[in-house]
Coordinates of C-alpha atoms and ligand atoms in Angstrom, one line a residue:
M1 CA -16.1 -13.3 30.8
P2 CA -13.7 -13.7 27.8
I3 CA -13.6 -10.7 25.5
L4 CA -13.8 -10.7 21.7
V5 CA -13.2 -7.8 19.4
M6 CA -15.2 -7.7 16.2
K7 CA -14.6 -5.0 13.6
F8 CA -16.9 -4.3 10.7
G9 CA -15.7 -2.3 7.7
G10 CA -17.6 0.2 5.6
T11 CA -19.3 -2.2 3.2
S12 CA -20.3 -4.4 6.2
V13 CA -22.3 -1.5 7.7
A14 CA -23.3 0.2 4.4
N15 CA -27.0 0.3 5.2
I16 CA -29.5 -0.8 8.0
D17 CA -29.9 -4.3 6.5
R18 CA -26.2 -4.9 6.7
I19 CA -25.9 -3.4 10.2
R20 CA -28.6 -5.9 11.2
R21 CA -26.7 -8.7 9.6
A22 CA -23.5 -7.6 11.4
A23 CA -25.4 -7.3 14.7
K24 CA -26.7 -10.8 14.3
R25 CA -23.1 -12.0 14.0
V26 CA -22.3 -10.2 17.3
G27 CA -25.4 -11.8 18.9
V28 CA -24.0 -15.2 18.0
E29 CA -20.7 -14.5 19.9
V30 CA -22.6 -13.0 22.9
A31 CA -24.7 -16.1 23.1
K32 CA -21.5 -18.1 23.3
G33 CA -20.6 -16.2 26.4
Y34 CA -18.3 -13.5 25.1
D35 CA -18.4 -9.9 26.1
V36 CA -17.9 -8.1 22.8
I37 CA -16.2 -4.9 21.8
V38 CA -17.5 -4.0 18.3
I39 CA -15.4 -1.5 16.3
V40 CA -17.3 0.1 13.4
S41 CA -16.2 2.0 10.3
A42 CA -18.3 4.7 8.6
M43 CA -20.9 3.5 6.1
A44 CA -19.2 2.7 2.7
G45 CA -18.4 5.9 0.8
R46 CA -19.1 8.2 3.7
T47 CA -15.5 9.0 4.7
N48 CA -14.7 9.8 1.0
E49 CA -17.7 12.1 0.9
L50 CA -16.6 13.9 4.1
V51 CA -13.0 14.2 2.8
G52 CA -14.4 15.6 -0.5
W53 CA -16.3 18.3 1.3
V54 CA -13.2 19.4 3.3
D55 CA -11.1 19.5 0.1
E56 CA -13.8 21.5 -1.6
I57 CA -13.4 24.3 1.0
S58 CA -9.6 24.4 0.7
P59 CA -6.6 22.1 -0.1
F60 CA -4.7 23.8 2.7
Y61 CA -7.2 23.1 5.5
D62 CA -6.8 23.1 9.3
A63 CA -6.0 19.4 10.0
R64 CA -7.9 19.6 13.4
E65 CA -11.1 20.6 11.7
Y66 CA -10.5 17.9 9.0
D67 CA -10.4 15.3 11.8
A68 CA -13.5 16.8 13.4
V69 CA -15.4 16.3 10.1
V70 CA -14.0 13.0 8.8
S71 CA -14.3 11.2 12.1
S72 CA -18.1 11.8 12.2
G73 CA -19.0 9.0 9.9
E74 CA -18.1 6.4 12.5
N75 CA -20.2 8.1 15.2
I76 CA -23.3 7.5 13.1
T77 CA -22.6 3.8 12.6
A78 CA -21.7 3.3 16.3
G79 CA -25.1 4.7 17.4
L80 CA -27.0 2.7 14.8
M81 CA -25.2 -0.5 15.7
A82 CA -26.0 0.0 19.4
L83 CA -29.6 0.6 18.6
T84 CA -29.8 -2.5 16.4
L85 CA -28.3 -4.6 19.2
Q86 CA -30.7 -3.2 21.7
E87 CA -33.6 -4.1 19.4
M88 CA -32.3 -7.7 19.6
D89 CA -32.3 -7.5 23.4
V90 CA -28.5 -7.4 23.6
P91 CA -27.4 -4.9 26.3
A92 CA -25.2 -2.5 24.2
R93 CA -24.1 1.1 24.1
S94 CA -22.0 3.2 21.8
W95 CA -18.7 5.0 22.6
Q96 CA -17.0 7.7 20.6
G97 CA -13.2 7.8 20.8
W98 CA -13.0 10.7 23.3
Q99 CA -15.5 9.0 25.6
V100 CA -13.3 5.9 26.1
P101 CA -11.0 7.9 26.0
L102 CA -8.8 6.6 23.3
K103 CA -5.7 8.8 23.7
T104 CA -3.6 9.6 20.7
T105 CA -0.7 11.9 19.6
S106 CA -1.6 15.2 18.1
A107 CA -0.5 14.2 14.6
H108 CA -3.9 15.1 13.0
S109 CA -5.1 12.7 10.2
A110 CA -2.2 10.3 11.1
A111 CA -2.4 10.1 14.9
R112 CA -0.9 7.2 16.8
I113 CA -2.6 5.5 19.7
E114 CA -0.9 6.2 23.0
E115 CA -3.3 4.6 25.5
I116 CA -6.7 3.0 25.9
P117 CA -7.8 3.0 29.5
T118 CA -10.1 0.0 30.1
D119 CA -11.8 1.0 33.3
N120 CA -14.9 2.8 31.8
I121 CA -15.9 0.0 29.5
N122 CA -15.0 -2.7 32.0
A123 CA -17.2 -1.0 34.6
K124 CA -20.1 -1.2 32.1
F125 CA -19.4 -4.9 31.3
S126 CA -19.5 -5.7 35.0
E127 CA -22.9 -3.9 35.3
G128 CA -24.3 -6.3 32.6
M129 CA -23.6 -4.5 29.3
R130 CA -22.6 -7.2 26.8
V131 CA -21.5 -5.1 23.9
A132 CA -19.5 -1.9 23.7
V133 CA -19.8 -0.4 20.2
V134 CA -16.8 1.8 19.6
A135 CA -16.5 4.3 16.7
G136 CA -13.3 3.3 14.9
F137 CA -10.6 5.5 13.3
Q138 CA -10.8 8.2 16.0
G139 CA -9.3 9.4 19.3
V140 CA -8.5 12.5 21.3
S141 CA -5.2 14.4 21.5
P142 CA -3.5 15.7 24.6
E143 CA -5.0 19.1 23.7
G144 CA -8.5 17.6 23.8
R145 CA -9.0 17.8 20.1
I146 CA -10.5 14.9 18.0
T147 CA -7.9 13.0 16.0
T148 CA -8.1 10.3 13.3
L149 CA -5.7 7.5 12.6
G150 CA -5.2 7.6 8.9
R151 CA -7.4 6.0 6.2
G152 CA -8.4 2.5 7.1
G153 CA -7.7 3.3 10.7
S154 CA -10.6 1.3 12.2
D155 CA -8.5 -1.8 11.7
T156 CA -5.9 -0.3 14.0
T157 CA -8.6 0.7 16.6
A158 CA -9.7 -2.9 16.6
V159 CA -6.3 -4.4 17.2
A160 CA -5.4 -1.8 19.8
F161 CA -8.6 -2.6 21.7
A162 CA -7.9 -6.3 21.5
A163 CA -4.4 -5.7 23.0
A164 CA -5.7 -3.3 25.7
F165 CA -8.5 -5.7 26.8
D166 CA -6.5 -8.8 26.4
A167 CA -9.2 -10.1 24.0
E168 CA -9.2 -13.8 23.0
R169 CA -9.2 -12.7 19.3
C170 CA -9.6 -9.8 17.0
D171 CA -11.9 -10.6 14.1
I172 CA -11.9 -8.2 11.1
Y173 CA -15.1 -8.6 9.1
T174 CA -14.9 -7.2 5.6
D175 CA -16.1 -7.7 2.0
V176 CA -13.7 -10.5 1.1
D177 CA -13.5 -13.8 3.0
G178 CA -9.8 -13.4 3.9
V179 CA -6.4 -12.3 2.8
Y180 CA -5.6 -13.5 -0.7
T181 CA -2.4 -13.9 -2.7
T182 CA -3.3 -10.7 -4.4
D183 CA -6.4 -8.5 -4.6
P184 CA -9.2 -10.8 -5.7
R185 CA -10.6 -7.9 -7.7
I186 CA -7.6 -7.9 -10.0
T187 CA -7.4 -11.6 -10.8
A188 CA -9.8 -14.5 -10.3
K189 CA -6.8 -16.7 -9.8
A190 CA -6.1 -15.1 -6.4
R191 CA -6.0 -17.7 -3.7
K192 CA -7.2 -17.3 -0.2
L193 CA -4.6 -18.0 2.4
D194 CA -5.5 -19.9 5.6
K195 CA -2.6 -18.3 7.4
I196 CA -0.2 -15.5 6.7
A197 CA 2.9 -14.4 8.7
F198 CA 2.8 -11.0 10.4
E199 CA 5.9 -9.9 8.5
E200 CA 4.4 -10.7 5.1
M201 CA 1.1 -9.1 6.0
L202 CA 2.9 -6.0 7.2
E203 CA 4.8 -5.7 3.9
L204 CA 1.6 -6.4 1.8
A205 CA -0.3 -3.8 3.8
S206 CA 2.4 -1.1 3.5
L207 CA 2.8 -1.8 -0.2
G208 CA -0.9 -1.2 -0.9
A209 CA -3.0 -4.2 0.0
K210 CA -5.7 -2.3 1.9
V211 CA -7.4 -5.3 3.4
L212 CA -5.6 -4.3 6.7
Q213 CA -4.1 -1.0 7.7
T214 CA -0.3 -1.3 8.1
R215 CA -0.3 0.0 11.7
S216 CA -2.9 -2.6 12.8
V217 CA -0.6 -5.4 11.7
E218 CA 2.3 -3.8 13.5
L219 CA 0.3 -3.7 16.7
A220 CA -0.9 -7.2 16.3
M221 CA 2.7 -8.4 15.9
R222 CA 4.0 -6.4 18.8
Y223 CA 1.2 -7.5 21.3
N224 CA 0.7 -11.0 19.8
V225 CA -3.0 -10.4 19.1
K226 CA -4.7 -13.3 17.4
L227 CA -5.9 -11.5 14.3
R228 CA -8.4 -13.0 11.8
V229 CA -9.8 -11.5 8.5
L230 CA -13.2 -12.9 7.4
S231 CA -16.3 -12.1 5.5
S232 CA -19.3 -10.4 7.0
F233 CA -21.5 -11.8 4.2
E234 CA -21.0 -15.5 4.8
E235 CA -21.9 -17.9 7.6
Q236 CA -18.9 -18.4 9.7
S237 CA -17.2 -21.2 11.5
D238 CA -14.4 -20.8 14.1
T239 CA -11.8 -21.5 11.4
A240 CA -13.1 -19.3 8.6
G241 CA -11.1 -16.5 7.0
T242 CA -7.3 -16.0 7.3
L243 CA -5.3 -16.0 10.5
V244 CA -2.5 -13.5 10.7
C245 CA 0.1 -15.2 12.9
A246 CA 3.7 -15.8 13.7
E247 CA 5.9 -17.3 11.0
E248 CA 6.6 -20.4 13.1
E249 CA 2.9 -21.3 13.0
I250 CA 3.1 -21.8 9.2
M251 CA 4.4 -25.1 7.9
E252 CA 4.8 -24.6 4.2
S253 CA 4.9 -21.4 2.1
N254 CA 5.8 -20.3 -1.4
V255 CA 8.9 -18.2 -2.0
V256 CA 6.6 -15.4 -3.0
N257 CA 3.3 -15.3 -1.1
G258 CA 1.6 -12.2 -2.3
I259 CA 1.6 -9.5 -5.0
A260 CA 0.5 -6.0 -3.8
Y261 CA -0.1 -2.9 -5.8
S262 CA -0.4 0.8 -5.2
R263 CA -2.2 2.6 -7.9
D264 CA -1.9 6.3 -7.1
E265 CA 1.9 6.9 -7.2
A266 CA 3.9 9.6 -8.8
K267 CA 7.5 9.8 -9.9
M268 CA 9.3 13.1 -9.6
T269 CA 12.7 13.9 -11.1
L270 CA 14.9 16.8 -10.2
V271 CA 17.0 17.3 -13.4
S272 CA 20.6 18.3 -12.9
V273 CA 21.2 19.1 -9.3
A274 CA 24.6 19.8 -7.9
D275 CA 26.2 16.5 -6.7
R276 CA 27.6 17.6 -3.4
P277 CA 27.6 16.5 0.3
G278 CA 24.3 17.4 1.9
I279 CA 22.3 17.6 -1.3
A280 CA 19.9 14.7 -0.3
A281 CA 19.3 16.4 3.0
A282 CA 18.6 19.7 1.2
I283 CA 16.0 18.0 -1.0
F284 CA 14.3 15.6 1.3
G285 CA 14.3 17.8 4.4
P286 CA 11.8 20.3 2.9
L287 CA 9.7 17.5 1.5
S288 CA 9.4 15.9 4.9
D289 CA 8.6 19.2 6.4
A290 CA 5.8 19.6 3.8
G291 CA 4.3 16.2 4.8
V292 CA 5.3 14.5 1.6
N293 CA 5.7 10.7 2.1
V294 CA 8.7 9.9 -0.1
D295 CA 8.9 6.3 -0.9
M296 CA 11.5 5.1 -3.5
I297 CA 14.7 7.2 -4.2
V298 CA 17.2 6.9 -7.0
Q299 CA 20.2 9.1 -7.5
N300 CA 21.6 8.8 -11.0
I301 CA 25.3 8.7 -12.0
S302 CA 26.9 12.0 -11.6
E303 CA 28.4 13.8 -14.7
E304 CA 30.5 16.9 -14.3
G305 CA 29.4 17.4 -10.7
R306 CA 25.7 17.3 -11.5
T307 CA 23.2 14.5 -11.2
D308 CA 19.5 13.6 -11.5
M309 CA 17.5 12.7 -8.4
T310 CA 14.3 10.7 -8.8
F311 CA 11.8 9.8 -6.1
S312 CA 8.3 8.5 -5.8
C313 CA 5.4 9.8 -3.6
P314 CA 1.6 9.5 -3.5
V315 CA 0.1 11.3 -6.5
G316 CA -2.1 13.4 -4.2
Q317 CA 1.1 15.0 -2.7
V318 CA 2.7 16.2 -6.0
T319 CA 1.5 19.7 -5.7
R320 CA 2.8 20.0 -2.2
A321 CA 6.1 18.4 -3.2
E322 CA 6.5 20.8 -6.2
K323 CA 5.8 23.8 -3.9
A324 CA 8.3 22.7 -1.3
L325 CA 11.1 22.1 -3.9
R326 CA 10.5 25.3 -5.8
E327 CA 10.6 27.3 -2.5
A328 CA 13.9 25.5 -1.6
K329 CA 15.2 26.6 -5.0
T330 CA 14.1 30.2 -4.4
R331 CA 15.9 30.2 -1.1
G332 CA 19.0 29.0 -2.8
D333 CA 19.2 25.7 -0.8
I334 CA 19.0 23.6 -3.9
N335 CA 19.5 24.2 -7.6
F336 CA 18.0 22.2 -10.4
H337 CA 17.4 22.7 -14.1
D338 CA 14.0 21.1 -14.3
L339 CA 11.4 19.4 -12.1
I340 CA 9.5 16.6 -13.9
A341 CA 6.4 14.9 -12.4
D342 CA 5.1 11.7 -13.9
T343 CA 1.7 11.2 -12.4
E344 CA 0.7 8.1 -14.3
V345 CA 2.7 5.5 -12.5
A346 CA 1.9 2.6 -10.1
K347 CA 3.9 0.4 -7.8
V348 CA 3.7 -3.4 -8.0
S349 CA 5.5 -5.5 -5.4
A350 CA 6.2 -9.2 -4.8
V351 CA 6.4 -10.2 -1.1
G352 CA 7.6 -13.4 0.6
I353 CA 9.7 -14.4 3.6
G354 CA 11.1 -17.2 1.4
M355 CA 13.1 -14.5 -0.4
R356 CA 15.4 -14.4 2.6
S357 CA 16.9 -17.8 1.6
Q358 CA 16.2 -18.1 -2.1
S359 CA 17.8 -16.0 -4.8
G360 CA 16.5 -15.4 -8.3
V361 CA 13.2 -13.8 -7.4
A362 CA 14.2 -10.4 -8.7
A363 CA 15.4 -11.9 -12.0
R364 CA 12.2 -13.8 -12.5
M365 CA 10.2 -10.7 -11.7
F366 CA 12.1 -8.5 -14.2
K367 CA 11.9 -11.3 -16.9
T368 CA 8.2 -11.6 -16.5
L369 CA 7.6 -7.9 -16.8
S370 CA 9.9 -7.7 -19.8
A371 CA 8.0 -10.6 -21.5
E372 CA 4.9 -8.4 -21.2
G373 CA 6.7 -5.4 -22.6
I374 CA 6.4 -3.5 -19.4
N375 CA 9.1 -1.0 -18.7
I376 CA 10.5 -0.7 -15.2
K377 CA 11.1 2.9 -14.0
V378 CA 12.3 2.5 -10.5
I379 CA 13.3 -0.6 -8.4
A380 CA 13.4 -1.0 -4.7
T381 CA 14.2 -4.1 -2.7
S382 CA 14.3 -5.2 0.9
E383 CA 14.8 -8.6 2.6
I384 CA 11.4 -9.9 1.8
K385 CA 10.0 -7.7 -1.0
I386 CA 10.8 -6.4 -4.5
S387 CA 8.9 -3.3 -5.7
V388 CA 8.9 -1.8 -9.2
L389 CA 7.4 1.5 -10.5
I390 CA 5.7 1.1 -13.9
D391 CA 3.2 2.9 -16.1
R392 CA -0.2 2.8 -14.4
K393 CA -1.9 1.4 -17.5
Y394 CA 0.0 -1.8 -17.1
M395 CA -0.7 -2.3 -13.4
E396 CA -3.4 -5.0 -13.6
L397 CA -1.4 -6.8 -16.3
A398 CA 1.7 -6.8 -14.2
V399 CA -0.1 -8.1 -11.1
Q400 CA -1.7 -10.9 -13.2
A401 CA 1.6 -11.9 -14.9
L402 CA 3.5 -12.0 -11.7
H403 CA 0.8 -13.9 -9.9
D404 CA 1.1 -16.5 -12.7
A405 CA 4.9 -16.4 -12.9
F406 CA 5.3 -17.2 -9.2
G407 CA 2.7 -19.9 -9.3
L408 CA 0.6 -18.3 -6.6
E409 CA -2.7 -19.9 -7.5
K410 CA -1.4 -23.2 -6.0
A411 CA -0.4 -23.7 -2.4
A412 CA 3.2 -24.8 -1.7
Ligands
ADP1 P1 -13.2 -2.5 4.9 O1 -14.1 -1.4 4.4 O2 -13.9 -3.7 5.4 O3 -12.2 -2.0 5.8 P2 -11.3 -2.4 2.7 O4 -11.9 -1.9 1.4 O5 -10.5 -1.5 3.5 O6 -12.5 -3.0 3.6 O7 -10.4 -3.7 2.4 C1 -10.9 -4.8 1.8 C2 -10.5 -4.8 0.3 O8 -9.1 -5.0 0.2 C3 -11.1 -5.9 -0.5 O9 -12.3 -5.6 -1.1 C4 -10.0 -6.1 -1.6 O10 -10.4 -5.5 -2.9 C5 -8.8 -5.3 -1.1 N1 -7.6 -6.1 -1.1 C6 -6.4 -5.7 -1.6 N2 -5.5 -6.7 -1.5 C7 -6.1 -7.7 -1.0 C8 -5.6 -9.0 -0.6 N3 -4.3 -9.4 -0.8 N4 -6.5 -9.9 0.0 C9 -7.7 -9.5 0.2 N5 -8.2 -8.3 -0.1 C10 -7.4 -7.4 -0.7
LIG2 N1 -13.8 5.2 7.6 C1 -12.4 5.3 7.6 C2 -11.8 5.2 6.2 O1 -12.6 5.1 5.2 C3 -11.7 4.4 8.5 C4 -11.9 2.9 8.2 O2 -12.9 2.6 7.5 O3 -11.1 2.1 8.6 O4 -10.7 5.4 6.0
MG3 MG1 -10.3 -1.0 5.5

């Protein structure tokens, strides 16, 4: 029988009523003749609560135990979903990551999927089971410890299962009815896209649009998984939602197709470091070792052999970054006069594959922000995106102004 993967996010399984509603959707696909692999997230808010408890014990926790704790939310929903399906007379059972076993690297809290053997679940399908409910976001390391795939990781579990089982499609059910030109919570003018290219979705996701985890888009692109985002709260047709697909399948598109934002950024500046060969390595090596995800980097003009070095990272990593840099200074590996952290910044980005062939996008972006009186602190560009770091208090305004300026409320 053909296989379908259906993933339900946190708000879609937030309580028993919603689990029932999701299970009904699964029942519809089973009735059509699909064997279904359901991937579930933890109930809305549960993972945050679990993370909070770990943080309360110590900010320098054992990552293996962190994963043991935060993965547990998904175990509950997997069992509850299987029970609900059984109540509907749909033969179903739950699987935790290690039972599959979904094998990952040992990079706790950010593990990568290495292998998903299909024999265990397929054996059950051939015995008459119609739905395998799998706990998302988790796996098992070569050492036999529980791992997690990073926040939002159930999307990645879903796409990886779709690839491993050669599923006809991977449907991501969430609390919005598709991928929009920007977060519909920021502007009512956001427009739902019928289709979006893998490359654009990849950029939007990595720049903060949390509707899909970045890695899930990467996998879908690599294994050509038919990936759809749709609402778990509305009646669905086969063409509902947004299809994430190859660029060639999209006829018309705007130059800029989406605006993404990332709220919790920080900008750090090392004031007056010696401008000598190896200085970047001496600064960013220890940051990388400390697990700091450095994003944008700017080195200012050098004066009398000294320069300022500015970089951005998630605001939650500032303490770790400061510690790593001060320790490097104590060791004598680097020397700076001051270390300034600005923890009130956000990143706003414009994304579009049309930028490859059209110039002037950056100029329009800067003009728009300037007209709103928004100061740009750092700029970064790539082939299909432009990102700016600005004061966090202007983030919503910047997203709305850019959405207007690039005419995103209207299709091309
Ligand atoms: P789930 O719990 O189902 O995984 P998430 O909260 O992770 O859901 O992702 C869905 C949310 O992503 C939406 O509620 C929306 O606020 C946000 N979002 C951000 N950018 C976009 C976008 N471009 N299109 C749609 N949703 C977006
Ligand atoms: N529950 C996890 C999280 O909140 C994984 C997921 O929902 O995708 O990050
Ligand atoms: Mg999510």
